[in-house]
Amino acid sequence: MSVILVSGKEHNVYCGGDAGPMLSLLPERFSLILKKWSLMTPDNPALIFGNTVISYNELWARTCDAADRMRQAGVRAGDRVAIIAENGPQSIAHIFAASELCAWAVPINARSTQRELLAITEFADCRLTIFCLANSEVSEDHANCLAASVEDGVFGRLAFSVLNTEALPEVVYGDKSQDTAVLIFTSGTTGAPKGVMVSHQHLMYMGANMAELRNFTAKDCLYNSSPVSHVIGLGTVLLTAFWAGASVEIAPVFSAEHVVHSIASGRITCITGVPTLFGRLIDYAEGAGVSLDAGRMRILGTAGAPLTLALKNRIEKAFGLGLHNSYALSECNPVARSGSPVLDNEVGKLQPGVEVLLLNAEGNDVGLNAPGEIWVRGPSRMLGYYKNEAATSNITNEAGFIATGDLAEIDDLGQMRIVGRLKDVIIRSGFNVYPAEVENVIEKIPGVALVAVLGRNSEDNEEVIAFVQPAIGSVLDSEDIRIYCRENLAPYKRPSQIIISEDLPLSETGKVQKNMLSMEGLS
């Protein structure tokens, strides 16, 4: 721990150590990682997609082909290139091709609506939009609606928009820590799109750090169904594998049946995903009467959403493996990660180069084992929100720390635990209620698959409302849940109302979309 002066006030800074040695190993752009392995281990598998195995040599050659086509189409350094796709070799080759041109990749999940797609491409002033058609009907639908021209391309059919000749390139500095590699649009945004500028250093550090921390090698095969339009799919999984020279089995969308088949094949050694992915996987296995015997699996990792102890225990029992955890956000990834299976629901220790302040509502340090908002800076911090300096300034202090809105504790061993979201705090009768705590309690009830807790204004107070989804084949009774809460929660934390829902809305990364839960008509 060190001390820093911010706005004339001294603050304790929690530090993850020196990142210098790791940062010195990072090349100037992330596509050069592929080039390295195409020269060193050309025949090693880079991607597994269905029955197709693509070597590092082939993936690099196809990436270079894609870069040539994009250059001929008019893409320049500093241009934004939208890539509309579901996971597959096409999307990956074109994301890496953008890197080769020093252009910005703007990956967009093809399952976005046309309104969402157009809002992003227009906001980002994309020079070109590429539709990856080889394994995506929805991408083809978008291409048809927008009258894109179809042609044979890298890894199959592609469609290209008309070149946006009005788009101006951004400045390219030739510095991996300053040049934007990808523009990631955050999930759950409302109004104008909010694009996170992720530098080449940021993206590569995600993978390099994880590969070193969890000892990945060329013998590993990581499973990935998380969209590569999200930092988990692109940085935490894909770049981790490629940094280690390992392979990735990539799936267009999550399918529990496909995951079970891949585990049984003995190919994969690691699965990383949000907690709900594992819950759905276990529900499927139990319903189908199949085993999740780990086989060659050696790493189970979760990230992207809170982990409850009940689900953690269920995952570890089903796989016979301990579970790793981590904490990050699109604006700074990683923050904390575990190098070995976690004992409870901690997210691990701060990683090299990461510095954190834990502050209360008054902006003062909270100390060890006390909840405070996470303010973070480090080598994996975003460059800012694209074309939104006001939003960037709103969450950044003079020392370069960004406010996450997440509440956490750090214990005397350096382990971080996430307590909840600052904006989600429910003030009930003058007491703070953290939805994550209530969710953790309810998820321990047998037969519960998912829980989402929200606050509802009620005259001069706030009420706690719980939406609960039963596991497949289970029947839940709200009164039974109420009794359990009475036995395990203080009175002010107990839900005023419990709504049983068969299908809570999930984002593309498996998070419950609380903003889509309606409390209209509730008594």
XYZ file of C-alpha atoms in Angstrom:
523
model
C 0.000 0.000 0.000
C 1.192 3.497 -0.815
C -0.146 7.030 -0.320
C -1.224 9.461 -3.049
C -2.347 13.094 -2.948
C -5.634 13.797 -4.790
C -7.254 17.246 -4.623
C -5.110 18.095 -1.621
C -6.180 14.982 0.300
C -4.016 11.954 1.089
C -5.419 8.555 0.094
C -4.238 5.005 0.646
C -3.587 3.210 -2.652
C -3.800 -0.571 -2.924
C -1.202 -1.737 -5.460
C -0.919 -4.942 -7.470
C 2.840 -4.745 -8.032
C 5.099 -3.902 -10.990
C 3.733 -4.443 -14.508
C 6.878 -3.188 -16.234
C 8.357 -6.579 -17.202
C 5.048 -7.719 -18.730
C 4.411 -4.453 -20.586
C 7.890 -4.593 -22.128
C 6.965 -7.889 -23.811
C 3.875 -6.529 -25.556
C 4.314 -5.818 -29.279
C 3.134 -2.546 -30.843
C -0.219 -3.959 -32.034
C -2.154 -7.049 -31.049
C -2.178 -8.663 -34.522
C 1.585 -9.262 -34.202
C 0.828 -11.959 -31.618
C -0.663 -14.065 -34.436
C 2.306 -13.354 -36.658
C 4.683 -14.543 -33.930
C 3.047 -17.953 -33.614
C 2.634 -18.331 -37.385
C 6.440 -18.210 -37.546
C 7.239 -20.190 -34.391
C 4.542 -22.881 -34.402
C 2.842 -22.577 -37.808
C 1.037 -25.912 -37.673
C -0.352 -25.602 -34.158
C -4.136 -25.151 -34.031
C -5.301 -21.595 -33.356
C -9.059 -22.011 -33.846
C -11.469 -24.929 -33.693
C -14.846 -24.141 -35.249
C -17.213 -27.061 -35.642
C -15.250 -29.699 -37.551
C -12.739 -27.173 -38.871
C -9.294 -26.747 -37.343
C -7.398 -23.618 -38.384
C -3.654 -23.435 -37.764
C -1.787 -20.317 -36.702
C -0.175 -20.175 -40.131
C -3.539 -20.283 -41.908
C -5.190 -17.796 -39.570
C -2.337 -15.323 -40.051
C -2.416 -15.773 -43.846
C -6.188 -15.206 -43.927
C -5.796 -12.175 -41.644
C -3.285 -10.684 -44.080
C -5.696 -11.392 -46.965
C -8.472 -9.623 -45.058
C -6.192 -6.648 -44.388
C -5.342 -6.405 -48.106
C -9.042 -6.431 -49.058
C -9.850 -3.794 -46.453
C -6.981 -1.613 -47.676
C -8.155 -1.953 -51.279
C -11.664 -1.012 -50.132
C -10.284 2.258 -48.788
C -9.587 1.598 -45.100
C -6.767 3.710 -43.648
C -4.924 3.880 -40.351
C -7.168 5.542 -37.766
C -10.410 4.614 -39.547
C -13.189 2.856 -37.679
C -14.282 -0.450 -39.252
C -17.501 -2.056 -38.057
C -17.526 -5.856 -38.102
C -21.034 -7.303 -37.855
C -20.764 -10.950 -36.909
C -21.382 -13.839 -34.620
C -18.357 -15.686 -33.285
C -16.428 -17.436 -36.025
C -13.171 -17.393 -38.008
C -14.414 -14.518 -40.202
C -14.977 -12.092 -37.365
C -11.638 -12.924 -35.740
C -9.652 -12.572 -38.983
C -11.176 -9.153 -39.689
C -10.713 -7.851 -36.153
C -7.019 -8.772 -36.372
C -6.835 -7.382 -39.924
C -7.994 -3.997 -38.637
C -5.099 -4.129 -36.182
C -2.653 -4.774 -39.041
C -3.891 -1.596 -40.741
C -3.739 0.364 -37.452
C -7.469 0.925 -37.919
C -9.997 0.651 -35.105
C -12.077 -2.530 -35.065
C -15.675 -1.909 -34.014
C -17.040 -5.429 -33.405
C -20.833 -5.570 -33.148
C -22.848 -8.645 -32.259
C -25.008 -9.502 -35.282
C -27.869 -10.244 -32.912
C -28.159 -6.530 -32.219
C -31.210 -4.872 -33.729
C -30.829 -2.816 -36.876
C -31.551 0.319 -34.830
C -28.711 -0.534 -32.419
C -26.351 -1.399 -35.262
C -26.991 1.847 -37.124
C -26.731 3.897 -33.929
C -23.237 2.515 -33.316
C -21.903 2.725 -36.874
C -23.205 6.278 -37.316
C -21.958 7.410 -33.915
C -18.508 5.892 -34.544
C -18.498 7.398 -38.075
C -17.300 4.076 -39.472
C -15.412 4.210 -42.752
C -16.592 0.718 -43.699
C -19.016 -1.878 -42.358
C -18.243 -5.546 -42.975
C -20.924 -8.220 -42.562
C -19.598 -11.732 -41.834
C -22.100 -14.042 -43.537
C -20.432 -17.451 -43.433
C -22.053 -18.605 -40.190
C -24.645 -15.942 -39.388
C -28.133 -15.666 -40.848
C -28.828 -12.550 -38.766
C -25.731 -10.875 -40.193
C -27.024 -11.669 -43.665
C -30.399 -10.185 -42.773
C -28.683 -6.953 -41.742
C -26.627 -6.917 -44.951
C -29.742 -7.392 -47.081
C -31.682 -4.671 -45.274
C -28.819 -2.224 -45.670
C -28.145 -3.134 -49.318
C -24.540 -4.183 -48.704
C -22.697 -5.776 -51.620
C -21.993 -9.496 -51.232
C -18.832 -11.210 -52.447
C -16.622 -14.196 -51.760
C -14.054 -13.304 -49.136
C -11.882 -14.589 -46.314
C -13.397 -17.732 -44.754
C -16.526 -17.459 -46.947
C -19.095 -14.947 -48.091
C -18.879 -11.347 -46.901
C -20.857 -8.167 -47.482
C -19.430 -4.658 -47.606
C -21.180 -1.361 -47.083
C -20.597 1.594 -49.360
C -17.401 3.366 -48.287
C -18.132 6.334 -46.039
C -15.975 8.941 -47.782
C -16.903 11.594 -45.212
C -15.312 9.664 -42.325
C -12.040 11.173 -41.131
C -9.276 9.010 -39.604
C -8.232 9.469 -35.989
C -4.625 10.253 -35.116
C -2.302 7.241 -34.910
C 0.566 7.763 -32.463
C 2.514 4.560 -33.005
C 2.320 3.930 -29.254
C 0.560 0.755 -28.068
C -0.538 2.483 -24.879
C -2.109 5.431 -26.719
C -3.507 3.987 -29.955
C -7.036 2.601 -29.911
C -7.255 -1.028 -31.042
C -10.971 -1.733 -30.634
C -14.027 0.332 -29.815
C -16.219 -1.704 -27.465
C -19.751 -0.520 -26.839
C -20.860 -1.151 -23.287
C -23.922 -3.297 -22.631
C -27.056 -1.821 -21.165
C -26.394 1.727 -22.317
C -29.353 4.024 -22.933
C -29.592 7.044 -25.156
C -26.412 7.833 -27.111
C -23.995 4.878 -27.517
C -21.024 4.797 -25.153
C -17.923 3.432 -26.857
C -14.949 2.373 -24.747
C -11.619 3.072 -26.460
C -9.467 0.028 -25.735
C -5.785 0.459 -26.552
C -3.526 -2.221 -28.000
C -1.744 -2.354 -24.637
C -5.042 -2.726 -22.768
C -6.192 -5.582 -25.001
C -2.883 -7.443 -24.985
C -2.371 -7.028 -21.258
C -5.737 -8.720 -20.653
C -4.460 -11.850 -22.366
C -0.819 -11.757 -21.324
C -1.703 -11.283 -17.657
C -4.235 -14.127 -17.657
C -1.951 -16.500 -19.554
C 0.857 -15.941 -17.050
C -1.353 -15.996 -13.962
C -3.054 -19.298 -14.815
C -0.104 -20.920 -16.578
C -1.618 -21.426 -20.027
C 0.601 -23.076 -22.654
C 0.339 -24.198 -26.267
C -1.180 -27.468 -25.014
C -4.298 -25.704 -23.726
C -7.581 -25.272 -25.564
C -9.947 -22.581 -24.263
C -13.683 -22.754 -24.962
C -15.382 -19.504 -25.951
C -19.034 -18.734 -26.665
C -18.808 -15.194 -25.239
C -19.159 -12.697 -28.113
C -15.859 -11.301 -29.363
C -17.696 -7.962 -29.439
C -17.286 -8.027 -25.632
C -14.088 -7.758 -23.588
C -14.555 -11.221 -22.058
C -14.755 -13.003 -25.396
C -12.092 -10.912 -27.121
C -9.591 -10.133 -24.382
C -10.092 -12.541 -21.506
C -10.434 -15.653 -23.686
C -9.193 -15.095 -27.243
C -6.130 -12.965 -26.452
C -5.258 -15.180 -23.472
C -5.123 -18.237 -25.722
C -3.231 -16.482 -28.503
C -0.686 -14.997 -26.089
C 0.125 -18.525 -24.910
C 0.076 -20.040 -28.418
C -2.888 -22.139 -27.307
C -6.069 -22.861 -29.268
C -9.642 -21.634 -28.916
C -12.733 -23.669 -29.624
C -15.164 -20.974 -30.639
C -18.948 -21.216 -30.818
C -21.298 -18.661 -32.447
C -23.647 -18.687 -29.453
C -23.869 -20.510 -26.149
C -25.253 -24.029 -26.432
C -25.130 -26.234 -23.361
C -25.275 -29.322 -25.562
C -22.253 -28.148 -27.561
C -20.242 -27.410 -24.407
C -20.999 -30.872 -22.997
C -19.944 -32.453 -26.292
C -16.681 -30.477 -26.327
C -15.888 -31.474 -22.742
C -16.559 -35.122 -23.560
C -14.292 -34.937 -26.620
C -11.341 -34.178 -24.348
C -10.350 -31.153 -26.441
C -10.873 -28.278 -24.055
C -8.889 -27.484 -20.914
C -10.562 -24.224 -19.856
C -14.000 -22.620 -19.779
C -14.394 -18.965 -18.811
C -17.793 -17.320 -18.665
C -20.298 -15.421 -16.574
C -21.822 -17.349 -13.644
C -25.192 -17.747 -15.393
C -23.490 -19.659 -18.223
C -22.374 -22.309 -15.757
C -25.812 -22.407 -14.156
C -27.472 -23.050 -17.521
C -24.871 -25.675 -18.347
C -25.505 -27.560 -15.111
C -29.290 -27.316 -15.580
C -28.911 -28.879 -19.022
C -26.614 -31.657 -17.807
C -28.970 -32.548 -14.953
C -32.006 -32.494 -17.233
C -30.310 -34.603 -19.894
C -28.784 -36.976 -17.353
C -25.238 -36.410 -18.634
C -22.024 -35.950 -16.692
C -19.829 -32.856 -16.612
C -16.776 -34.952 -15.832
C -13.903 -32.523 -16.305
C -11.890 -34.763 -18.673
C -8.865 -32.653 -19.716
C -10.386 -29.578 -18.080
C -8.079 -27.925 -15.595
C -9.377 -24.330 -15.363
C -12.904 -23.116 -14.656
C -13.040 -19.332 -14.585
C -15.851 -16.888 -14.093
C -16.091 -13.133 -14.534
C -18.471 -10.402 -15.612
C -21.139 -10.737 -12.900
C -21.400 -11.456 -9.161
C -20.747 -15.047 -8.060
C -22.912 -16.468 -5.286
C -21.564 -19.125 -2.946
C -24.513 -21.382 -3.741
C -23.751 -21.350 -7.466
C -20.003 -21.649 -6.850
C -20.546 -24.806 -4.794
C -22.889 -26.192 -7.438
C -20.342 -25.579 -10.213
C -17.460 -27.133 -8.300
C -19.523 -30.190 -7.386
C -20.677 -30.709 -10.987
C -17.189 -30.426 -12.519
C -15.061 -31.728 -9.680
C -12.822 -28.662 -10.048
C -12.228 -25.508 -8.044
C -13.491 -22.260 -9.560
C -11.363 -19.217 -10.390
C -12.885 -15.756 -10.202
C -12.013 -12.246 -11.340
C -13.262 -8.693 -11.432
C -13.018 -6.209 -14.265
C -15.086 -3.877 -16.381
C -14.919 -2.792 -20.000
C -13.246 0.427 -18.870
C -10.432 -1.403 -17.046
C -9.695 -5.096 -17.494
C -8.228 -6.730 -15.464
C -8.541 -5.285 -11.972
C -8.411 -8.372 -9.724
C -7.961 -12.039 -10.636
C -7.327 -15.289 -8.808
C -4.316 -17.396 -9.630
C -5.839 -20.434 -7.918
C -9.416 -21.521 -7.127
C -11.127 -19.106 -4.764
C -12.209 -20.215 -1.286
C -15.490 -18.288 -1.232
C -16.752 -15.464 -3.452
C -13.600 -13.324 -3.505
C -12.498 -12.117 -6.951
C -8.775 -12.449 -6.329
C -5.913 -9.999 -5.865
C -5.054 -6.808 -7.707
C -2.934 -7.528 -10.773
C 0.467 -5.983 -11.581
C 0.233 -2.304 -12.442
C -3.299 -1.966 -11.081
C -3.884 0.652 -8.374
C -7.134 1.023 -6.443
C -8.685 3.529 -4.058
C -11.647 2.432 -1.900
C -13.723 5.472 -0.997
C -16.923 6.126 0.916
C -19.687 8.527 -0.155
C -17.731 11.464 1.305
C -14.630 10.583 -0.725
C -12.649 9.265 2.258
C -10.708 6.007 2.528
C -12.641 3.142 4.108
C -9.763 0.925 5.255
C -9.453 -2.855 5.259
C -12.530 -5.091 5.420
C -14.906 -2.165 4.856
C -16.992 -1.507 1.727
C -16.041 1.380 -0.521
C -16.382 2.371 -4.153
C -13.577 1.111 -6.392
C -11.546 3.812 -8.145
C -8.940 2.235 -10.436
C -6.104 3.051 -12.805
C -3.455 0.941 -14.499
C -2.080 -0.361 -17.825
C -5.476 -1.776 -18.765
C -7.470 1.413 -18.253
C -9.512 2.701 -21.197
C -8.359 5.700 -23.193
C -11.790 7.215 -22.643
C -15.313 7.174 -24.054
C -15.233 7.947 -27.755
C -16.539 11.425 -28.600
C -17.797 11.814 -25.054
C -15.258 13.776 -23.020
C -17.942 14.814 -20.541
C -18.766 11.192 -19.650
C -15.046 10.400 -19.348
C -14.445 13.399 -17.081
C -17.442 12.540 -14.923
C -15.815 9.288 -13.775
C -12.142 10.336 -13.756
C -10.292 12.186 -10.990
C -7.209 14.375 -11.397
C -4.876 11.435 -10.720
C -6.354 9.348 -13.529
C -8.398 6.952 -11.386
C -11.818 6.064 -12.805
C -14.889 5.487 -10.665
C -16.383 2.063 -11.293
C -19.634 2.399 -9.368
C -18.841 -0.987 -7.798
C -18.510 -1.503 -4.051
C -15.790 -3.794 -2.721
C -13.771 -4.779 0.317
C -10.096 -5.745 0.496
C -8.955 -7.924 3.378
C -5.581 -8.079 5.101
C -4.461 -10.828 2.674
C -5.136 -8.590 -0.321
C -8.238 -10.475 -1.441
C -10.968 -8.345 -2.996
C -14.683 -9.077 -2.584
C -17.433 -7.314 -4.513
C -20.229 -6.094 -2.261
C -22.571 -4.573 -4.838
C -23.248 -1.626 -7.131
C -23.211 1.906 -5.767
C -26.151 2.952 -7.927
C -28.073 -0.186 -6.944
C -27.986 0.547 -3.238
C -31.509 0.568 -1.807
C -32.076 2.976 1.082
C -34.725 1.374 3.250
C -35.743 3.043 6.494
C -32.350 4.739 6.579
C -30.416 1.480 6.126
C -28.335 0.539 3.072
C -29.478 -2.652 1.359
C -27.085 -4.108 -1.210
C -28.992 -6.166 -3.823
C -26.061 -8.577 -4.224
C -26.350 -9.653 -0.575
C -30.073 -10.383 -0.885
C -29.491 -12.197 -4.193
C -26.774 -14.342 -2.608
C -29.181 -15.460 0.123
C -32.089 -16.311 -2.178
C -29.855 -18.190 -4.636
C -29.016 -20.678 -1.862
C -32.611 -21.934 -1.926
C -32.840 -25.290 -3.765
C -34.470 -24.928 -7.147
C -33.504 -21.281 -7.684
C -31.652 -20.560 -10.930
C -31.451 -16.749 -11.098
C -32.322 -13.810 -8.848
C -32.532 -10.088 -9.546
C -33.177 -7.664 -6.691
C -34.272 -4.066 -7.328
C -35.491 -1.128 -5.297
C -38.912 0.485 -5.734
C -39.898 3.896 -4.439
C -42.781 3.758 -1.973
C -43.885 7.096 -0.529
C -40.915 8.223 1.615
C -39.142 4.878 1.566
C -37.757 2.242 -0.787
C -38.926 -1.351 -0.974
C -36.881 -4.416 -1.875
C -38.338 -6.365 -4.819
C -36.984 -9.791 -5.814
C -37.465 -11.451 -9.211
C -36.726 -15.180 -8.991
C -36.350 -17.685 -11.843
C -36.729 -21.395 -11.004
C -34.274 -23.963 -12.290
C -35.486 -26.267 -15.051
C -37.939 -28.776 -13.620
C -38.310 -26.913 -10.321
C -41.391 -25.271 -8.860
C -40.961 -22.388 -6.441
C -43.395 -20.891 -3.960
C -42.997 -17.221 -3.057
C -44.111 -17.875 0.528
C -41.349 -20.463 1.002
C -38.825 -17.896 -0.253
C -40.279 -15.298 2.095
C -39.854 -17.651 5.076
C -36.258 -18.394 4.082
C -35.501 -14.666 3.839
C -37.063 -14.121 7.262
C -34.641 -16.687 8.692
C -31.556 -15.357 6.904
C -31.932 -11.601 6.439
C -32.418 -8.655 8.755
C -35.945 -7.198 8.529
C -34.938 -4.173 6.446
C -33.237 -6.423 3.861
C -36.202 -8.734 3.275
C -38.078 -8.399 -0.035
C -41.456 -6.717 0.214
C -42.514 -8.633 -2.851
C -41.243 -11.762 -4.588
C -42.079 -12.335 -8.247
C -41.575 -15.800 -9.724
C -40.545 -15.481 -13.376
C -39.849 -18.374 -15.731
C -37.568 -16.376 -17.992
C -35.541 -13.452 -16.666
C -34.063 -11.344 -19.502
C -30.349 -11.919 -20.106
C -27.822 -9.856 -22.027
C -25.596 -11.399 -24.689
C -22.988 -12.043 -21.993
C -25.424 -13.774 -19.642
C -26.092 -10.959 -17.163
C -29.627 -10.384 -15.923
C -30.843 -7.158 -17.557
C -32.425 -5.454 -14.590
C -33.418 -2.444 -16.668
C -35.818 -4.706 -18.603
C -37.647 -5.929 -15.503
C -40.952 -4.173 -15.116
C -42.605 -3.436 -11.778
C -45.704 -2.000 -13.356
C -48.852 -3.409 -11.851
C -47.124 -4.801 -8.780
C -48.963 -4.172 -5.535
